[in-house]
Amino acid sequence: MHIDKDLVAASATPLVLGILAEGESYGYAIVKRVNELSGGRMQWTDGMLYPLLHRLERNGHVRASWGTSEAGRRRKHYAITESGLQTLADRRAQWSVVADALRQVWETAAHPPFPGPAPAGGIA
């Protein structure tokens, strides 16, 4: 399933902040977690993730530090800050409103009245 880039962009910040609220992480692990959470339906790339992480860092929502993997390679780890936790709470409230509105409209749209005149010969 292809997910529209507007939906990916809109959900990226709360997804990353939510993942970091679970604990400190690094880029590849975040991409892997998004894949797990979406059942493989969201395929993020480094080119999409790292600009977001850098923006979140500039805005004070995450902090970065260098660490070393079990294999001895250096990699940057990201952790959510107090500001990031507040932003996550704000985004969660916003998404709740949007999701509720969508749920209501989709429930109505699932059983729309028959548009226009009834078909000739009655209902089949």
Short mmCIF file of N, CA and C in Angstrom, two decimals:
data_model
loop_
_atom_site.label_atom_id
_atom_site.label_comp_id
_atom_site.label_asym_id
_atom_site.label_seq_id
_atom_site.Cartn_x
_atom_site.Cartn_y
_atom_site.Cartn_z
N MET A 1 0.84 -1.18 0.00
CA MET A 1 0.00 0.00 0.00
C MET A 1 0.88 1.23 0.00
N HIS A 2 0.57 2.15 -0.89
CA HIS A 2 1.29 3.43 -0.93
C HIS A 2 0.60 4.39 0.02
N ILE A 3 1.37 5.03 0.88
CA ILE A 3 0.82 6.05 1.78
C ILE A 3 1.25 7.40 1.24
N ASP A 4 0.28 8.27 1.02
CA ASP A 4 0.51 9.58 0.45
C ASP A 4 1.57 10.34 1.24
N LYS A 5 2.43 11.06 0.52
CA LYS A 5 3.53 11.77 1.16
C LYS A 5 3.04 12.82 2.15
N ASP A 6 1.86 13.39 1.93
CA ASP A 6 1.32 14.36 2.88
C ASP A 6 1.01 13.69 4.22
N LEU A 7 0.49 12.47 4.19
CA LEU A 7 0.21 11.74 5.43
C LEU A 7 1.51 11.33 6.13
N VAL A 8 2.49 10.92 5.35
CA VAL A 8 3.79 10.57 5.92
C VAL A 8 4.40 11.78 6.61
N ALA A 9 4.38 12.92 5.94
CA ALA A 9 4.96 14.14 6.50
C ALA A 9 4.22 14.57 7.76
N ALA A 10 2.89 14.50 7.73
CA ALA A 10 2.10 14.93 8.89
C ALA A 10 2.31 14.03 10.10
N SER A 11 2.56 12.76 9.86
CA SER A 11 2.70 11.81 10.96
C SER A 11 4.14 11.63 11.43
N ALA A 12 5.10 12.14 10.70
CA ALA A 12 6.51 11.88 11.00
C ALA A 12 6.94 12.38 12.37
N THR A 13 6.63 13.63 12.69
CA THR A 13 7.06 14.18 13.97
C THR A 13 6.46 13.42 15.15
N PRO A 14 5.13 13.22 15.20
CA PRO A 14 4.63 12.47 16.34
C PRO A 14 5.12 11.03 16.40
N LEU A 15 5.35 10.41 15.25
CA LEU A 15 5.90 9.05 15.26
C LEU A 15 7.29 9.02 15.87
N VAL A 16 8.17 9.90 15.41
CA VAL A 16 9.54 9.91 15.93
C VAL A 16 9.55 10.27 17.40
N LEU A 17 8.81 11.29 17.78
CA LEU A 17 8.78 11.66 19.20
C LEU A 17 8.20 10.54 20.05
N GLY A 18 7.17 9.87 19.55
CA GLY A 18 6.60 8.74 20.27
C GLY A 18 7.58 7.60 20.44
N ILE A 19 8.33 7.32 19.40
CA ILE A 19 9.35 6.26 19.47
C ILE A 19 10.43 6.64 20.47
N LEU A 20 10.85 7.90 20.45
CA LEU A 20 11.89 8.34 21.39
C LEU A 20 11.35 8.43 22.82
N ALA A 21 10.05 8.59 22.98
CA ALA A 21 9.46 8.57 24.32
C ALA A 21 9.58 7.18 24.94
N GLU A 22 9.72 6.15 24.08
CA GLU A 22 9.93 4.77 24.57
C GLU A 22 11.35 4.58 25.08
N GLY A 23 12.27 5.44 24.62
CA GLY A 23 13.66 5.35 25.03
C GLY A 23 14.59 5.86 23.95
N GLU A 24 15.81 6.15 24.33
CA GLU A 24 16.82 6.66 23.39
C GLU A 24 17.00 5.69 22.23
N SER A 25 17.27 6.25 21.06
CA SER A 25 17.43 5.40 19.88
C SER A 25 18.35 6.08 18.87
N TYR A 26 18.63 5.39 17.78
CA TYR A 26 19.46 5.92 16.69
C TYR A 26 18.69 5.72 15.39
N GLY A 27 19.17 6.38 14.34
CA GLY A 27 18.44 6.45 13.09
C GLY A 27 17.93 5.14 12.53
N TYR A 28 18.81 4.18 12.34
CA TYR A 28 18.39 2.91 11.75
C TYR A 28 17.33 2.22 12.61
N ALA A 29 17.49 2.28 13.92
CA ALA A 29 16.51 1.66 14.82
C ALA A 29 15.16 2.36 14.74
N ILE A 30 15.16 3.68 14.53
CA ILE A 30 13.90 4.42 14.39
C ILE A 30 13.19 3.99 13.11
N VAL A 31 13.94 3.92 12.02
CA VAL A 31 13.37 3.47 10.74
C VAL A 31 12.79 2.07 10.89
N LYS A 32 13.51 1.20 11.55
CA LYS A 32 13.08 -0.18 11.77
C LYS A 32 11.80 -0.22 12.63
N ARG A 33 11.73 0.64 13.64
CA ARG A 33 10.56 0.68 14.52
C ARG A 33 9.32 1.18 13.77
N VAL A 34 9.48 2.18 12.92
CA VAL A 34 8.36 2.66 12.10
C VAL A 34 7.85 1.52 11.22
N ASN A 35 8.78 0.78 10.64
CA ASN A 35 8.42 -0.36 9.81
C ASN A 35 7.63 -1.39 10.62
N GLU A 36 8.09 -1.67 11.84
CA GLU A 36 7.40 -2.63 12.71
C GLU A 36 6.01 -2.12 13.07
N LEU A 37 5.93 -0.87 13.50
CA LEU A 37 4.65 -0.30 13.93
C LEU A 37 3.61 -0.28 12.82
N SER A 38 4.07 -0.11 11.58
CA SER A 38 3.14 -0.03 10.45
C SER A 38 2.93 -1.38 9.77
N GLY A 39 3.48 -2.43 10.32
CA GLY A 39 3.34 -3.73 9.69
C GLY A 39 3.99 -3.78 8.33
N GLY A 40 5.06 -2.98 8.16
CA GLY A 40 5.78 -2.95 6.89
C GLY A 40 5.17 -2.05 5.84
N ARG A 41 4.09 -1.36 6.18
CA ARG A 41 3.41 -0.52 5.19
C ARG A 41 4.00 0.87 5.06
N MET A 42 4.84 1.27 6.00
CA MET A 42 5.52 2.57 5.91
C MET A 42 7.01 2.29 5.78
N GLN A 43 7.57 2.65 4.68
CA GLN A 43 8.98 2.43 4.40
C GLN A 43 9.71 3.77 4.41
N TRP A 44 10.28 4.12 5.53
CA TRP A 44 11.02 5.37 5.64
C TRP A 44 12.44 5.18 5.13
N THR A 45 13.03 6.27 4.67
CA THR A 45 14.42 6.26 4.22
C THR A 45 15.24 7.18 5.10
N ASP A 46 16.56 7.03 5.04
CA ASP A 46 17.45 7.92 5.77
C ASP A 46 17.24 9.37 5.32
N GLY A 47 17.01 9.55 4.03
CA GLY A 47 16.83 10.88 3.48
C GLY A 47 15.59 11.58 3.99
N MET A 48 14.65 10.83 4.49
CA MET A 48 13.45 11.40 5.08
C MET A 48 13.63 11.59 6.58
N LEU A 49 14.28 10.64 7.25
CA LEU A 49 14.40 10.67 8.71
C LEU A 49 15.39 11.72 9.22
N TYR A 50 16.59 11.75 8.66
CA TYR A 50 17.64 12.60 9.25
C TYR A 50 17.34 14.09 9.19
N PRO A 51 16.76 14.61 8.11
CA PRO A 51 16.37 16.03 8.16
C PRO A 51 15.35 16.30 9.28
N LEU A 52 14.45 15.37 9.50
CA LEU A 52 13.47 15.52 10.57
C LEU A 52 14.17 15.51 11.94
N LEU A 53 15.07 14.55 12.15
CA LEU A 53 15.80 14.50 13.42
C LEU A 53 16.60 15.78 13.66
N HIS A 54 17.22 16.29 12.60
CA HIS A 54 18.01 17.53 12.74
C HIS A 54 17.10 18.71 13.07
N ARG A 55 15.92 18.76 12.46
CA ARG A 55 14.98 19.83 12.76
C ARG A 55 14.48 19.73 14.20
N LEU A 56 14.16 18.51 14.63
CA LEU A 56 13.71 18.31 16.01
C LEU A 56 14.81 18.69 17.01
N GLU A 57 16.05 18.42 16.65
CA GLU A 57 17.17 18.80 17.50
C GLU A 57 17.31 20.33 17.56
N ARG A 58 17.25 20.98 16.40
CA ARG A 58 17.33 22.45 16.35
C ARG A 58 16.24 23.11 17.17
N ASN A 59 15.04 22.50 17.16
CA ASN A 59 13.90 23.05 17.89
C ASN A 59 13.91 22.67 19.37
N GLY A 60 14.89 21.89 19.78
CA GLY A 60 15.01 21.52 21.19
C GLY A 60 14.13 20.38 21.63
N HIS A 61 13.54 19.64 20.68
CA HIS A 61 12.64 18.53 21.03
C HIS A 61 13.39 17.22 21.26
N VAL A 62 14.58 17.11 20.69
CA VAL A 62 15.43 15.95 20.93
C VAL A 62 16.86 16.44 21.17
N ARG A 63 17.63 15.61 21.85
CA ARG A 63 19.06 15.90 21.98
C ARG A 63 19.82 14.71 21.41
N ALA A 64 20.95 15.01 20.84
CA ALA A 64 21.75 13.97 20.20
C ALA A 64 23.07 13.83 20.94
N SER A 65 23.56 12.61 20.97
CA SER A 65 24.88 12.34 21.55
C SER A 65 25.50 11.17 20.79
N TRP A 66 26.80 11.15 20.75
CA TRP A 66 27.49 10.07 20.06
C TRP A 66 27.67 8.89 21.00
N GLY A 67 27.42 7.71 20.46
CA GLY A 67 27.61 6.47 21.21
C GLY A 67 28.32 5.46 20.33
N THR A 68 28.54 4.30 20.89
CA THR A 68 29.22 3.23 20.16
C THR A 68 28.33 1.99 20.18
N SER A 69 28.20 1.38 19.02
CA SER A 69 27.40 0.16 18.92
C SER A 69 28.16 -1.02 19.51
N GLU A 70 27.47 -2.15 19.63
CA GLU A 70 28.11 -3.37 20.13
C GLU A 70 29.26 -3.78 19.22
N ALA A 71 29.15 -3.42 17.93
CA ALA A 71 30.20 -3.77 16.96
C ALA A 71 31.36 -2.76 16.99
N GLY A 72 31.23 -1.73 17.82
CA GLY A 72 32.31 -0.76 17.94
C GLY A 72 32.20 0.44 17.01
N ARG A 73 31.12 0.53 16.24
CA ARG A 73 30.94 1.66 15.33
C ARG A 73 30.31 2.83 16.07
N ARG A 74 30.75 4.04 15.72
CA ARG A 74 30.14 5.24 16.30
C ARG A 74 28.81 5.51 15.61
N ARG A 75 27.84 5.91 16.41
CA ARG A 75 26.56 6.32 15.84
C ARG A 75 25.89 7.32 16.78
N LYS A 76 25.09 8.16 16.17
CA LYS A 76 24.42 9.22 16.92
C LYS A 76 23.13 8.68 17.52
N HIS A 77 22.99 8.92 18.81
CA HIS A 77 21.78 8.51 19.53
C HIS A 77 20.93 9.74 19.81
N TYR A 78 19.63 9.55 19.77
CA TYR A 78 18.69 10.65 19.98
C TYR A 78 17.81 10.33 21.18
N ALA A 79 17.52 11.36 21.97
CA ALA A 79 16.64 11.21 23.13
C ALA A 79 15.66 12.38 23.14
N ILE A 80 14.46 12.12 23.59
CA ILE A 80 13.45 13.16 23.65
C ILE A 80 13.73 14.06 24.86
N THR A 81 13.42 15.34 24.72
CA THR A 81 13.61 16.32 25.80
C THR A 81 12.23 16.64 26.41
N GLU A 82 12.23 17.45 27.46
CA GLU A 82 10.97 17.90 28.06
C GLU A 82 10.12 18.63 27.02
N SER A 83 10.76 19.47 26.21
CA SER A 83 10.07 20.19 25.15
C SER A 83 9.47 19.20 24.15
N GLY A 84 10.21 18.15 23.85
CA GLY A 84 9.72 17.12 22.94
C GLY A 84 8.53 16.37 23.51
N LEU A 85 8.56 16.10 24.81
CA LEU A 85 7.43 15.43 25.46
C LEU A 85 6.18 16.31 25.40
N GLN A 86 6.35 17.63 25.59
CA GLN A 86 5.22 18.54 25.50
C GLN A 86 4.69 18.60 24.07
N THR A 87 5.60 18.66 23.10
CA THR A 87 5.20 18.66 21.70
C THR A 87 4.46 17.38 21.35
N LEU A 88 4.95 16.25 21.85
CA LEU A 88 4.28 14.97 21.62
C LEU A 88 2.86 14.99 22.20
N ALA A 89 2.70 15.52 23.39
CA ALA A 89 1.37 15.60 24.00
C ALA A 89 0.46 16.49 23.17
N ASP A 90 0.99 17.62 22.70
CA ASP A 90 0.20 18.52 21.85
C ASP A 90 -0.22 17.83 20.56
N ARG A 91 0.73 17.17 19.91
CA ARG A 91 0.42 16.48 18.64
C ARG A 91 -0.57 15.35 18.86
N ARG A 92 -0.45 14.67 19.98
CA ARG A 92 -1.38 13.58 20.28
C ARG A 92 -2.80 14.12 20.40
N ALA A 93 -2.96 15.25 21.08
CA ALA A 93 -4.28 15.86 21.22
C ALA A 93 -4.81 16.29 19.86
N GLN A 94 -3.95 16.86 19.03
CA GLN A 94 -4.37 17.29 17.69
C GLN A 94 -4.80 16.10 16.84
N TRP A 95 -4.00 15.03 16.85
CA TRP A 95 -4.33 13.84 16.07
C TRP A 95 -5.63 13.21 16.56
N SER A 96 -5.89 13.29 17.86
CA SER A 96 -7.12 12.73 18.40
C SER A 96 -8.34 13.44 17.81
N VAL A 97 -8.27 14.76 17.70
CA VAL A 97 -9.36 15.53 17.11
C VAL A 97 -9.54 15.15 15.64
N VAL A 98 -8.43 15.09 14.90
CA VAL A 98 -8.49 14.76 13.47
C VAL A 98 -9.03 13.34 13.29
N ALA A 99 -8.52 12.39 14.06
CA ALA A 99 -8.95 11.00 13.93
C ALA A 99 -10.44 10.85 14.27
N ASP A 100 -10.90 11.57 15.27
CA ASP A 100 -12.31 11.51 15.63
C ASP A 100 -13.19 12.07 14.51
N ALA A 101 -12.78 13.20 13.94
CA ALA A 101 -13.54 13.79 12.84
C ALA A 101 -13.58 12.85 11.64
N LEU A 102 -12.44 12.25 11.31
CA LEU A 102 -12.39 11.29 10.20
C LEU A 102 -13.27 10.08 10.47
N ARG A 103 -13.21 9.56 11.69
CA ARG A 103 -14.02 8.40 12.04
C ARG A 103 -15.51 8.72 11.84
N GLN A 104 -15.91 9.90 12.29
CA GLN A 104 -17.32 10.27 12.15
C GLN A 104 -17.73 10.41 10.69
N VAL A 105 -16.91 11.05 9.89
CA VAL A 105 -17.29 11.24 8.49
C VAL A 105 -17.25 9.91 7.74
N TRP A 106 -16.30 9.04 8.07
CA TRP A 106 -16.24 7.75 7.40
C TRP A 106 -17.40 6.85 7.81
N GLU A 107 -17.85 6.93 9.05
CA GLU A 107 -19.01 6.15 9.46
C GLU A 107 -20.24 6.58 8.69
N THR A 108 -20.39 7.88 8.49
CA THR A 108 -21.51 8.41 7.72
C THR A 108 -21.37 8.01 6.25
N ALA A 109 -20.15 8.12 5.72
CA ALA A 109 -19.92 7.81 4.31
C ALA A 109 -20.04 6.32 4.03
N ALA A 110 -19.90 5.48 5.05
CA ALA A 110 -19.99 4.04 4.84
C ALA A 110 -21.41 3.61 4.46
N HIS A 111 -22.39 4.40 4.85
CA HIS A 111 -23.79 4.06 4.56
C HIS A 111 -24.51 5.29 4.01
N PRO A 112 -24.03 5.83 2.89
CA PRO A 112 -24.68 7.03 2.35
C PRO A 112 -26.04 6.69 1.77
N PRO A 113 -26.95 7.65 1.79
CA PRO A 113 -28.24 7.40 1.14
C PRO A 113 -28.01 7.25 -0.35
N PHE A 114 -28.91 6.54 -0.99
CA PHE A 114 -28.79 6.32 -2.43
C PHE A 114 -28.90 7.67 -3.14
N PRO A 115 -27.88 8.06 -3.91
CA PRO A 115 -27.94 9.37 -4.59
C PRO A 115 -28.82 9.29 -5.83
N GLY A 116 -29.62 10.32 -6.03
CA GLY A 116 -30.42 10.39 -7.25
C GLY A 116 -31.66 9.52 -7.18
N PRO A 117 -32.35 9.39 -8.31
CA PRO A 117 -33.59 8.61 -8.35
C PRO A 117 -33.30 7.11 -8.24
N ALA A 118 -34.28 6.38 -7.77
CA ALA A 118 -34.14 4.93 -7.65
C ALA A 118 -34.00 4.31 -9.04
N PRO A 119 -33.26 3.21 -9.15
CA PRO A 119 -33.12 2.59 -10.46
C PRO A 119 -34.46 2.08 -10.98
N ALA A 120 -34.60 2.05 -12.29
CA ALA A 120 -35.84 1.55 -12.92
C ALA A 120 -36.07 0.12 -12.51
N GLY A 121 -37.32 -0.20 -12.21
CA GLY A 121 -37.64 -1.58 -11.84
C GLY A 121 -37.43 -1.87 -10.37
N GLY A 122 -37.13 -0.86 -9.57
CA GLY A 122 -36.97 -1.06 -8.14
C GLY A 122 -35.54 -1.41 -7.76
N ILE A 123 -35.38 -1.84 -6.56
CA ILE A 123 -34.05 -2.18 -6.03
C ILE A 123 -33.74 -3.62 -6.40
N ALA A 124 -32.57 -3.84 -6.92
CA ALA A 124 -32.18 -5.19 -7.35
C ALA A 124 -31.70 -6.01 -6.19
#
